[in-house]
Tab-separated table of C-alpha atoms and ligand atoms in Angstrom:
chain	number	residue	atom	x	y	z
Y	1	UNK	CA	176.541	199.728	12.723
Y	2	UNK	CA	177.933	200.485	16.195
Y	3	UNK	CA	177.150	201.286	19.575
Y	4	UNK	CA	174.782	204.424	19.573
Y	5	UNK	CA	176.236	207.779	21.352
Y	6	UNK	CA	173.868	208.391	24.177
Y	7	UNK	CA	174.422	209.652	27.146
Y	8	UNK	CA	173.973	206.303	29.187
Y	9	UNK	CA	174.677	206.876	32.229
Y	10	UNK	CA	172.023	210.286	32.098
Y	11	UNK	CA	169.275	208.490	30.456
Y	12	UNK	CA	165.379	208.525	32.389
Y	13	UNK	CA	162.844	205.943	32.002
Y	14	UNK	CA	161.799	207.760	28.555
Y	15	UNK	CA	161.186	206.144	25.325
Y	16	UNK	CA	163.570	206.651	22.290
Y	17	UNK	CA	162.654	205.334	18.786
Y	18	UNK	CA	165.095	202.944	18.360
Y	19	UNK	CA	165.784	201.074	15.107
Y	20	UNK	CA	163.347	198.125	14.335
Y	21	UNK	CA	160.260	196.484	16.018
Y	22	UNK	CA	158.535	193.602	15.486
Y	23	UNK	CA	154.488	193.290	14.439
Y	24	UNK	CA	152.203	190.216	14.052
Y	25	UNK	CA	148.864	190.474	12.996
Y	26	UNK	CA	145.720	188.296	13.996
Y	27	UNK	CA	143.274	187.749	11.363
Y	28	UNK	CA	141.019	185.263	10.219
Y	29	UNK	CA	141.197	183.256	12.863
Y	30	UNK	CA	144.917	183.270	13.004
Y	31	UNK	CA	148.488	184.543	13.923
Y	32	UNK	CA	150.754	185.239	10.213
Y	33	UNK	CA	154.557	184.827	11.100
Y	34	UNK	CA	155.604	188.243	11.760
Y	35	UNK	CA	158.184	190.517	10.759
Y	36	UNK	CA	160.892	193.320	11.933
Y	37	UNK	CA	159.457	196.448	10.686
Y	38	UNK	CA	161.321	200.170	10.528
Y	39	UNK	CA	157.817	201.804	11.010
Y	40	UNK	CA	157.121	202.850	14.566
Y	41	UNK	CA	153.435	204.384	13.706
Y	42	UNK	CA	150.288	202.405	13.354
Y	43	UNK	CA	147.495	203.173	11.238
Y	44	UNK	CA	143.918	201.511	12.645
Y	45	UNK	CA	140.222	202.256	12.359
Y	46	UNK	CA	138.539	204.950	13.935
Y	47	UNK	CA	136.553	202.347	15.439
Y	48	UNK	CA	139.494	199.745	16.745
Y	49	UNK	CA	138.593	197.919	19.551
Y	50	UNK	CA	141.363	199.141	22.051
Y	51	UNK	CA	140.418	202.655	21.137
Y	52	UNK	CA	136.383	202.477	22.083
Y	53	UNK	CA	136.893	199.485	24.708
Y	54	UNK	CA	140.486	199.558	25.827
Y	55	UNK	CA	141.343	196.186	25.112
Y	56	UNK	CA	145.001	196.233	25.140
Y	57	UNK	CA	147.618	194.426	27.491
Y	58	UNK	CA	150.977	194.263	28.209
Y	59	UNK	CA	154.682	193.330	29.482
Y	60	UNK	CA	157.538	194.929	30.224
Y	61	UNK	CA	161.133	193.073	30.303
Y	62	UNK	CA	165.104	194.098	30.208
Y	63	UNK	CA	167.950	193.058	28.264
Y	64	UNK	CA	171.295	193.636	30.074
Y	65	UNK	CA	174.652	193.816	28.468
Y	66	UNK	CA	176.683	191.131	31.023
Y	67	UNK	CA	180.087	191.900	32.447
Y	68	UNK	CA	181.629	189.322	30.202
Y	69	UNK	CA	180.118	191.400	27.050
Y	70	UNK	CA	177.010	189.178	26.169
Y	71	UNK	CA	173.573	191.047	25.994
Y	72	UNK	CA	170.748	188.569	27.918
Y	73	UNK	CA	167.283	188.944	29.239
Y	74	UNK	CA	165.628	187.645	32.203
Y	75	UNK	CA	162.971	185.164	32.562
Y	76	UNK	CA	161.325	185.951	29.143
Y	77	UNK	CA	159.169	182.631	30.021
Y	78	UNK	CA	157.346	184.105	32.651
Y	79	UNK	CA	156.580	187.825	30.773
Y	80	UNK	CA	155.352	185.303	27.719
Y	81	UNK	CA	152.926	183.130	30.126
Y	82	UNK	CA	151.670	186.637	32.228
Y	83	UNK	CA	151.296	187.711	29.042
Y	84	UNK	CA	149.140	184.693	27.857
Y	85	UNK	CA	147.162	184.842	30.853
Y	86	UNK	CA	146.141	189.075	30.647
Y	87	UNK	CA	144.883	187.877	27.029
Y	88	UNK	CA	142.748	185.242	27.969
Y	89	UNK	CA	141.253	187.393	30.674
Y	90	UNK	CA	140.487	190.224	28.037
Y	91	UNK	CA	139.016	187.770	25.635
Y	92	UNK	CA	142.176	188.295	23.159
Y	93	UNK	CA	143.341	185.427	21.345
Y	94	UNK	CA	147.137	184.481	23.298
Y	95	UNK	CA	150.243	184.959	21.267
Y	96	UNK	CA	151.604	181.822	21.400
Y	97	UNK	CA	154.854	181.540	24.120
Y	98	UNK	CA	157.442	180.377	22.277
Y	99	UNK	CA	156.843	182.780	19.797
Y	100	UNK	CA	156.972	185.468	22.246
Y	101	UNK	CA	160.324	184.612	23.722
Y	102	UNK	CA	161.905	184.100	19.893
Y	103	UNK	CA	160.197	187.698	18.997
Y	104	UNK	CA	161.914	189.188	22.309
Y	105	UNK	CA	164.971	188.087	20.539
Y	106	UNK	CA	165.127	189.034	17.422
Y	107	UNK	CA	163.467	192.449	18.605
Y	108	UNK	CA	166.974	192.782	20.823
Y	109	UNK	CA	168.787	191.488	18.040
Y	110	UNK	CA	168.221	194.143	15.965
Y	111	UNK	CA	168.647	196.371	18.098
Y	112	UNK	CA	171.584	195.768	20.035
Y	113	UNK	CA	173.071	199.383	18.851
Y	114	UNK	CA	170.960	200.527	21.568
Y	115	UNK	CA	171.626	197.899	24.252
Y	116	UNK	CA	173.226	200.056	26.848
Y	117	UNK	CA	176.827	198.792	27.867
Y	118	UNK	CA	177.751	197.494	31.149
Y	119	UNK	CA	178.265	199.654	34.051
Y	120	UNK	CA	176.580	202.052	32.548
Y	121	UNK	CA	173.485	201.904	34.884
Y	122	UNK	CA	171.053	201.634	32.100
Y	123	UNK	CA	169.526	198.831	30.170
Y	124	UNK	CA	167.028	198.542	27.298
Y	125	UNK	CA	163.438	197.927	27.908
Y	126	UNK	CA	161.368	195.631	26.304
Y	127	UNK	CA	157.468	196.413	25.687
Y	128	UNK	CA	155.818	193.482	24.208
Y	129	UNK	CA	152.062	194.288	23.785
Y	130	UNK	CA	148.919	193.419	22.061
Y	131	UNK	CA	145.355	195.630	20.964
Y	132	UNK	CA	141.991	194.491	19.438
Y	133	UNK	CA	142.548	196.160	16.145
Y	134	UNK	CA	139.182	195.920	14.096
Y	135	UNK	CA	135.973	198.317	14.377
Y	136	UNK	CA	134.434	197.164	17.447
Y	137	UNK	CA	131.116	199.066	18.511
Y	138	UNK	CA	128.650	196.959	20.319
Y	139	UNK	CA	130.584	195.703	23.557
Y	140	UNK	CA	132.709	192.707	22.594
Y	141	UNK	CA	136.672	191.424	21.726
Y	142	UNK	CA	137.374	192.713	18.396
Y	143	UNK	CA	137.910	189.703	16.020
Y	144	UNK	CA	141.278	191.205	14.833
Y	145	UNK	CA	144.862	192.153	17.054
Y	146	UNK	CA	147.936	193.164	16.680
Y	147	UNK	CA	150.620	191.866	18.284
Y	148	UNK	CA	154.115	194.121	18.685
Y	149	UNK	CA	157.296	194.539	20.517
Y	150	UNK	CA	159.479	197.447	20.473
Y	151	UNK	CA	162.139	198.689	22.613
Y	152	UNK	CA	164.042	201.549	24.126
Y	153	UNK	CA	166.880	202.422	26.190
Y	154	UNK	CA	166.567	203.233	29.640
Y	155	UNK	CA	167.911	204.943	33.381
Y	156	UNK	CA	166.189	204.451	36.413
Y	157	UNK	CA	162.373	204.425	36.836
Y	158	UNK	CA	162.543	206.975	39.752
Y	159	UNK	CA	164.394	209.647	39.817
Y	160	UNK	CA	167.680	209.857	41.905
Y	161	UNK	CA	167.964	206.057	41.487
Y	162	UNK	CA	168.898	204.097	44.624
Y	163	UNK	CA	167.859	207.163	46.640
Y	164	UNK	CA	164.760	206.148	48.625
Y	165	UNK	CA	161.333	207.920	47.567
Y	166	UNK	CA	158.123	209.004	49.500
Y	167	UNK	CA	154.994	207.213	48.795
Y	168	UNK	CA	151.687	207.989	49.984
Y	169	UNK	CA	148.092	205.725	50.738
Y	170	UNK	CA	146.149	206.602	47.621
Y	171	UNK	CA	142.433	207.644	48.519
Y	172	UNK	CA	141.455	205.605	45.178
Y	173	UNK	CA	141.361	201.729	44.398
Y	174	UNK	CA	143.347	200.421	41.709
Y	175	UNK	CA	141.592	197.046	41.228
Y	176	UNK	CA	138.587	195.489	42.443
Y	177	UNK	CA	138.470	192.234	44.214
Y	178	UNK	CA	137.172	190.195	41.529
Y	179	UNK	CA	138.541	192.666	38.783
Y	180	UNK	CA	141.755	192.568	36.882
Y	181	UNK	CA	144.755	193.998	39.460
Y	182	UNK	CA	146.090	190.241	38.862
Y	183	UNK	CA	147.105	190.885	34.445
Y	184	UNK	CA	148.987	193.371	33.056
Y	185	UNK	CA	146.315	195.731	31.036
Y	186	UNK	CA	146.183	199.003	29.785
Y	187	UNK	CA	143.532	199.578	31.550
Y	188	UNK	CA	144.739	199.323	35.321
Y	189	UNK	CA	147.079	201.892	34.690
Y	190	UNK	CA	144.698	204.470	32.808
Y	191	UNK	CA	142.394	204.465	36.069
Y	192	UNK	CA	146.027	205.171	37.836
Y	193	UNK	CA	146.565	208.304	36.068
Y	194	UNK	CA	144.257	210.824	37.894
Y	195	UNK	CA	146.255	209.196	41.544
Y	196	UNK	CA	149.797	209.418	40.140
Y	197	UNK	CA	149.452	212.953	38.522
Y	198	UNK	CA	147.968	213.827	42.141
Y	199	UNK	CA	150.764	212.259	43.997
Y	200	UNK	CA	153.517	213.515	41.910
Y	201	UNK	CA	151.535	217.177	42.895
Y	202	UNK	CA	151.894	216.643	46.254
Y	203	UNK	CA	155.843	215.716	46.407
Y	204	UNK	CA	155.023	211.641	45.975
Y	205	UNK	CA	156.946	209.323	44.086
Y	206	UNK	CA	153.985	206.589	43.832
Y	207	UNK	CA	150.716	205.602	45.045
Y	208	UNK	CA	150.380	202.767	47.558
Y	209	UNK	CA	147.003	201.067	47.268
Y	210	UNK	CA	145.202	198.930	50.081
Y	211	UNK	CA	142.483	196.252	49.825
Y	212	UNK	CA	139.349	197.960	48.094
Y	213	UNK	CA	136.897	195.750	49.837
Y	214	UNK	CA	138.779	196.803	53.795
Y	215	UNK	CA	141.203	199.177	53.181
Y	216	UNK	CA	142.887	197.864	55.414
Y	217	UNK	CA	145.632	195.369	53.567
Y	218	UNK	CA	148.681	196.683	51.644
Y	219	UNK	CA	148.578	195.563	47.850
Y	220	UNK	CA	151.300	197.403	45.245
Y	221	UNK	CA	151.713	200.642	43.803
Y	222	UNK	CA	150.733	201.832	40.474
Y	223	UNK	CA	153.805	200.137	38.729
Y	224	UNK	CA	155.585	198.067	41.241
Y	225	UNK	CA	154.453	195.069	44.264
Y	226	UNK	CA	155.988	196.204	47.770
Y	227	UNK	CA	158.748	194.071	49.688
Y	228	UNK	CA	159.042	194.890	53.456
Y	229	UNK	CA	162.095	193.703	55.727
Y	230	UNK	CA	160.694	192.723	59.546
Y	231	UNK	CA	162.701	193.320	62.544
Y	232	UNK	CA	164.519	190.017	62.624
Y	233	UNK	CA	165.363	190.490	58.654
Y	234	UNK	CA	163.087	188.363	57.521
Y	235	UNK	CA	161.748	189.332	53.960
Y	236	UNK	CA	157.756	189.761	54.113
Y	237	UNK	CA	156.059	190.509	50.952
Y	238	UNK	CA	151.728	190.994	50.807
Y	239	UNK	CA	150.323	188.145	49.188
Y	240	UNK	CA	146.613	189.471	47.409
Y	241	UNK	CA	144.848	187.905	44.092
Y	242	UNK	CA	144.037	191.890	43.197
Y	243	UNK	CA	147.906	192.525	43.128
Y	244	UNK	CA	150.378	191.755	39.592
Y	245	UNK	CA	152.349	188.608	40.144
Y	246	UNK	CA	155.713	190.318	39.094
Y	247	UNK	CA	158.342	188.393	38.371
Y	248	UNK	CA	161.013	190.674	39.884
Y	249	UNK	CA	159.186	189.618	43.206
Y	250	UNK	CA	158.885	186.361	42.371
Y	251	UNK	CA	162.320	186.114	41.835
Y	252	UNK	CA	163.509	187.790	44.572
Y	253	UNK	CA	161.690	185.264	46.699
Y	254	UNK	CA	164.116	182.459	45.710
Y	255	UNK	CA	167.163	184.879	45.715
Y	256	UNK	CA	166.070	185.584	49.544
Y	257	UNK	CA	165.931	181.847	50.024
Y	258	UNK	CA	168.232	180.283	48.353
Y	259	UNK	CA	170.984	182.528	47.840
Y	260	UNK	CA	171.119	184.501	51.102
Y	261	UNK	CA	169.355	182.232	53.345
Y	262	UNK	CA	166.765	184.317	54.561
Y	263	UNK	CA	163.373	183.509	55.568
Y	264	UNK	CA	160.608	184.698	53.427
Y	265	UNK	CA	157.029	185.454	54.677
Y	266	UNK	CA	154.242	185.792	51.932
Y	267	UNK	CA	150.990	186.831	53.840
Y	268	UNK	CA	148.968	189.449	53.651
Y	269	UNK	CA	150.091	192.902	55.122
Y	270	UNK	CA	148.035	195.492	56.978
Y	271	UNK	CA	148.778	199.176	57.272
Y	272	UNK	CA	148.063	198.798	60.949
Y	273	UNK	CA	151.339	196.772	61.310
Y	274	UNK	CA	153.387	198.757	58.980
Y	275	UNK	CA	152.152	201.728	61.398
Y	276	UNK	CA	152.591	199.872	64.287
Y	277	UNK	CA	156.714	199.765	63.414
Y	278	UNK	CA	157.004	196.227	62.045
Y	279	UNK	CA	159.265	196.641	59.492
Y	280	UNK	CA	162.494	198.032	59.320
Y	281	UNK	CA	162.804	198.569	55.452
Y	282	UNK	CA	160.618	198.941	52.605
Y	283	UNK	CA	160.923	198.583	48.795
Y	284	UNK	CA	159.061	198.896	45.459
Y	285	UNK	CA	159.802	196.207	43.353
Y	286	UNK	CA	159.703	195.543	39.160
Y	287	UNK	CA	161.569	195.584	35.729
Y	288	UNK	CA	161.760	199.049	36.236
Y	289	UNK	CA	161.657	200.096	39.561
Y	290	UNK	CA	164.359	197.136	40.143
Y	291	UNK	CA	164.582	197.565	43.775
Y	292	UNK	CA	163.688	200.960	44.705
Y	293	UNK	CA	163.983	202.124	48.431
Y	294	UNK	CA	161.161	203.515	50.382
Y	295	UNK	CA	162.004	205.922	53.383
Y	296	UNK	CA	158.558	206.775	54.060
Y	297	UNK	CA	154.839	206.626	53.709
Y	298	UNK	CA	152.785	209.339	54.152
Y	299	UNK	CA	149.133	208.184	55.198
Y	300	UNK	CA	146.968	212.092	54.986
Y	301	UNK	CA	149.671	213.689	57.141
Y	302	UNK	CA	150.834	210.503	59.407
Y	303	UNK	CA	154.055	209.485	58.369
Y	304	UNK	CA	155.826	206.448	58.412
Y	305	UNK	CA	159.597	206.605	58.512
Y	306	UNK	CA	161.515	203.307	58.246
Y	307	UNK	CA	164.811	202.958	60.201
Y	308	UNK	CA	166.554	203.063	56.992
Y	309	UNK	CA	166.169	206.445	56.249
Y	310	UNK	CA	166.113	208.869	53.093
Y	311	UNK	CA	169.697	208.483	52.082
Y	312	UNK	CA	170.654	204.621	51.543
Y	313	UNK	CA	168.706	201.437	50.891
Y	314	UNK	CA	168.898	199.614	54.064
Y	315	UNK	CA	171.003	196.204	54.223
Y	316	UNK	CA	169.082	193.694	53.236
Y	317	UNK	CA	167.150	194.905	50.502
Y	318	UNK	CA	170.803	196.184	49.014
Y	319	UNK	CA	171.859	192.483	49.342
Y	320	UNK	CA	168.951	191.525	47.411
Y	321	UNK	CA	169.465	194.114	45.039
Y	322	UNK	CA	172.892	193.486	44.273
Y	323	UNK	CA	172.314	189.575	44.286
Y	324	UNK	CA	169.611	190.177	41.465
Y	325	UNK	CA	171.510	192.329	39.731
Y	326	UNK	CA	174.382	190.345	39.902
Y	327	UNK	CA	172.646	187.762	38.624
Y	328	UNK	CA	171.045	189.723	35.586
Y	329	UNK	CA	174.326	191.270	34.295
Y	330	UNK	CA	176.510	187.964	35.139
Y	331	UNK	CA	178.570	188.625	38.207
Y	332	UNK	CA	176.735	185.991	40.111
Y	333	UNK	CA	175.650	182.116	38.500
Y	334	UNK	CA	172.024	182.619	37.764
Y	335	UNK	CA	169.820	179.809	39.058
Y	336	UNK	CA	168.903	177.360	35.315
Y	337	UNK	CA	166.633	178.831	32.892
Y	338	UNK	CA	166.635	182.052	34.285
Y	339	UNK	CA	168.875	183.448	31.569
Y	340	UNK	CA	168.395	184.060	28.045
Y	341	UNK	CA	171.350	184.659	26.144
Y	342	UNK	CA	170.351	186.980	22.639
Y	343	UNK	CA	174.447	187.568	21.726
R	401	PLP	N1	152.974	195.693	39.738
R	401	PLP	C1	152.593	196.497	38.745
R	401	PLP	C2	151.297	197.181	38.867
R	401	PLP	C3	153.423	196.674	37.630
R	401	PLP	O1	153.066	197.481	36.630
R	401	PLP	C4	154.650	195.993	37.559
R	401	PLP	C5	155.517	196.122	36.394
R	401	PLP	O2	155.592	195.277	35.562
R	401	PLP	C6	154.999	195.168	38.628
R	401	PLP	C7	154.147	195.039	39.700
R	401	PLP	C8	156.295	194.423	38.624
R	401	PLP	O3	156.222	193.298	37.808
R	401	PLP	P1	157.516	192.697	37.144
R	401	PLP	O4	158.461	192.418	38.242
R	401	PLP	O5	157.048	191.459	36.483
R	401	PLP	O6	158.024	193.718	36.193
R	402	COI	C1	157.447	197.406	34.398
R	402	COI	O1	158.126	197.428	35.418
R	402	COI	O2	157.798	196.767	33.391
R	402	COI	C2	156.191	198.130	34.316
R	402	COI	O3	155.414	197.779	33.486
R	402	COI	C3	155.953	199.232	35.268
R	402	COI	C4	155.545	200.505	34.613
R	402	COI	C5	156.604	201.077	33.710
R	402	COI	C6	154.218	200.415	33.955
């Protein structure tokens, strides 16, 4: 086997059926030990609980091919506890951690053919993700799941890359107070669908949603949490139980802190003081928007352009960016545990 020919350094965020993926199966009360499997279809009942009810969630990690030639992933501990925590909230039963991280790696290991090498500006994504399986039809958790991980090759989330994107306020809510903004399921992004095809329409690159019960707070975008950079470069970040605790936020957080000494503000954020010219840069944040610029926000015709501008990410958020890079593709010492090595 060797290295497959794609065009790396052309690839989008698409999906390619790469080689192997791995499928456990909960049944009678339990998890069997799971396997590598060739087949990329499934074959459920008409009736399966994540087709009538949507019960499905979620994760989304990378593996990176290092500068010294070793592929690695980041943080797989914190995608395997998210992940444990979207299942409890959905009723599902949790696929246990350590499982999760050793399935992670074998899924890479078998596919490390399509790891994309370094430089190259891509890197493979990793979709764990689990479903009630069994004929559900009265509303309640299926009694059987499926648990899988597959993986495929990919560029950068937005298009042009590093370039910084448009975003707009969304007119619609993405979660509810009390709701489920805070896991990772299916669900949150189906009722995003309708706002992103709408945005896209109208020249956006993503949706930026506020508070539901004010509309007046900033929360994330469809797929990514929002960094902001404040006039004396401090790193602010809006802190909401309605929002995904990512883990590239997270971890920029430390980075910030510990590596580049700046000081870190998590609060919550209003669009009154984004208006008002408190920040000097803006950022989506994620596995796969990485650090992606934002030049401007567009709230129904008012526009708010950051000092940084539509052609570069500003200064600090690059520093970030290539600190956390750095780190994930092993230029820079990553702080302990943060890296797992697969080969
Ligand atoms: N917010 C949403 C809604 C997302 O879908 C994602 C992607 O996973 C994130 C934030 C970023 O989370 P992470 O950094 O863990 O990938
Ligand atoms: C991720 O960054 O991993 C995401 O899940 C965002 C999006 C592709 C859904």
């Amino acid at each position: 086997m060797s290295k497959k020919e794609l065009d790396w350094g052309n690839l989008g965020f698409a999906y390619h059926v790469t080689d192997k993926r791995y499928v456990a199966n909960y049944k009678d009360g339990k998890w069997d030990e799971g396997a590598l499997t060739a087949d990329p279809m499934i074959t459920m009942s008409e009736d399966a609980g994540v087709l009538q009810y949507s019960q499905s969630v979620f994760e989304g990690l990378k593996a990176y091919t290092t500068a010294d030639g070793h592929v690695v992933t980041f943080r797989p501990d914190l995608n395997a506890a998210r992940m444990y925590d979207s299942a409890m909230y959905l009723e599902m039963p949790p696929f246990p951690q350590d499982r999760f991280i050793d399935a992670v790696v074998e899924t890479v290991r078998a596919n490390l053919d399509w790891v994309p090498p370094y430089g190259s500006g891509a890197t493979l994504y990793i979709r764990p993700y689990m479903f009630g399986i069994s004929p559900v039809i009265g509303v309640k958790p299926a009694d059987e799941y499926m648990f899988r991980i597959f993986c495929t090759p990919v560029g950068p989330y937005f298009k042009g890359g590093a370039k910084p994107i448009s975003v707009r306020i969304s007119d619609y809510d993405r979660a509810a107070p009390r709701g489920t903004g805070h896991i990772k399921a299916g669900l949150n992004y189906a009722m995003s669908l309708h706002a992103i095809v709408d945005a896209h329409n109208h020249g956006f690159a993503e949706n930026i949603y506020l508070d539901p019960a004010t509309r007046t707070k900033i929360e994330e975008t469809g797929g990514a949490n929002i960094l902001f950079v404040d006039h004396d470069g401090n790193l602010v970040v809006p802190k909401s139980a309605s929002i995904l605790p990512s883990i590239t936020r997270r971890s920029l957080v430390d980075v910030a802190r510990t590596y580049l000494g700046l000081k870190v503000e998590e609060r919550e954020v209003t669009l009154k003081e984004v208006k008002e010219g408190a920040f000097i840069e803006c950022g989506l944040c994620g596995t796969a928007a990485v650090i992606s610029p934002v030049g401007k926000i567009d709230d129904h015709g008012e526009v708010i352009a950051f000092p940084s501008g539509m052609e570069e990410m500003g200064p600090v958020l690059k520093k970030l960016y290539e600190t956390l890079t750095g780190i994930q593709m092993g230029r820079i010492e990553a702080p302990k545990g943060w890296i797992q090595v697969i080969a």
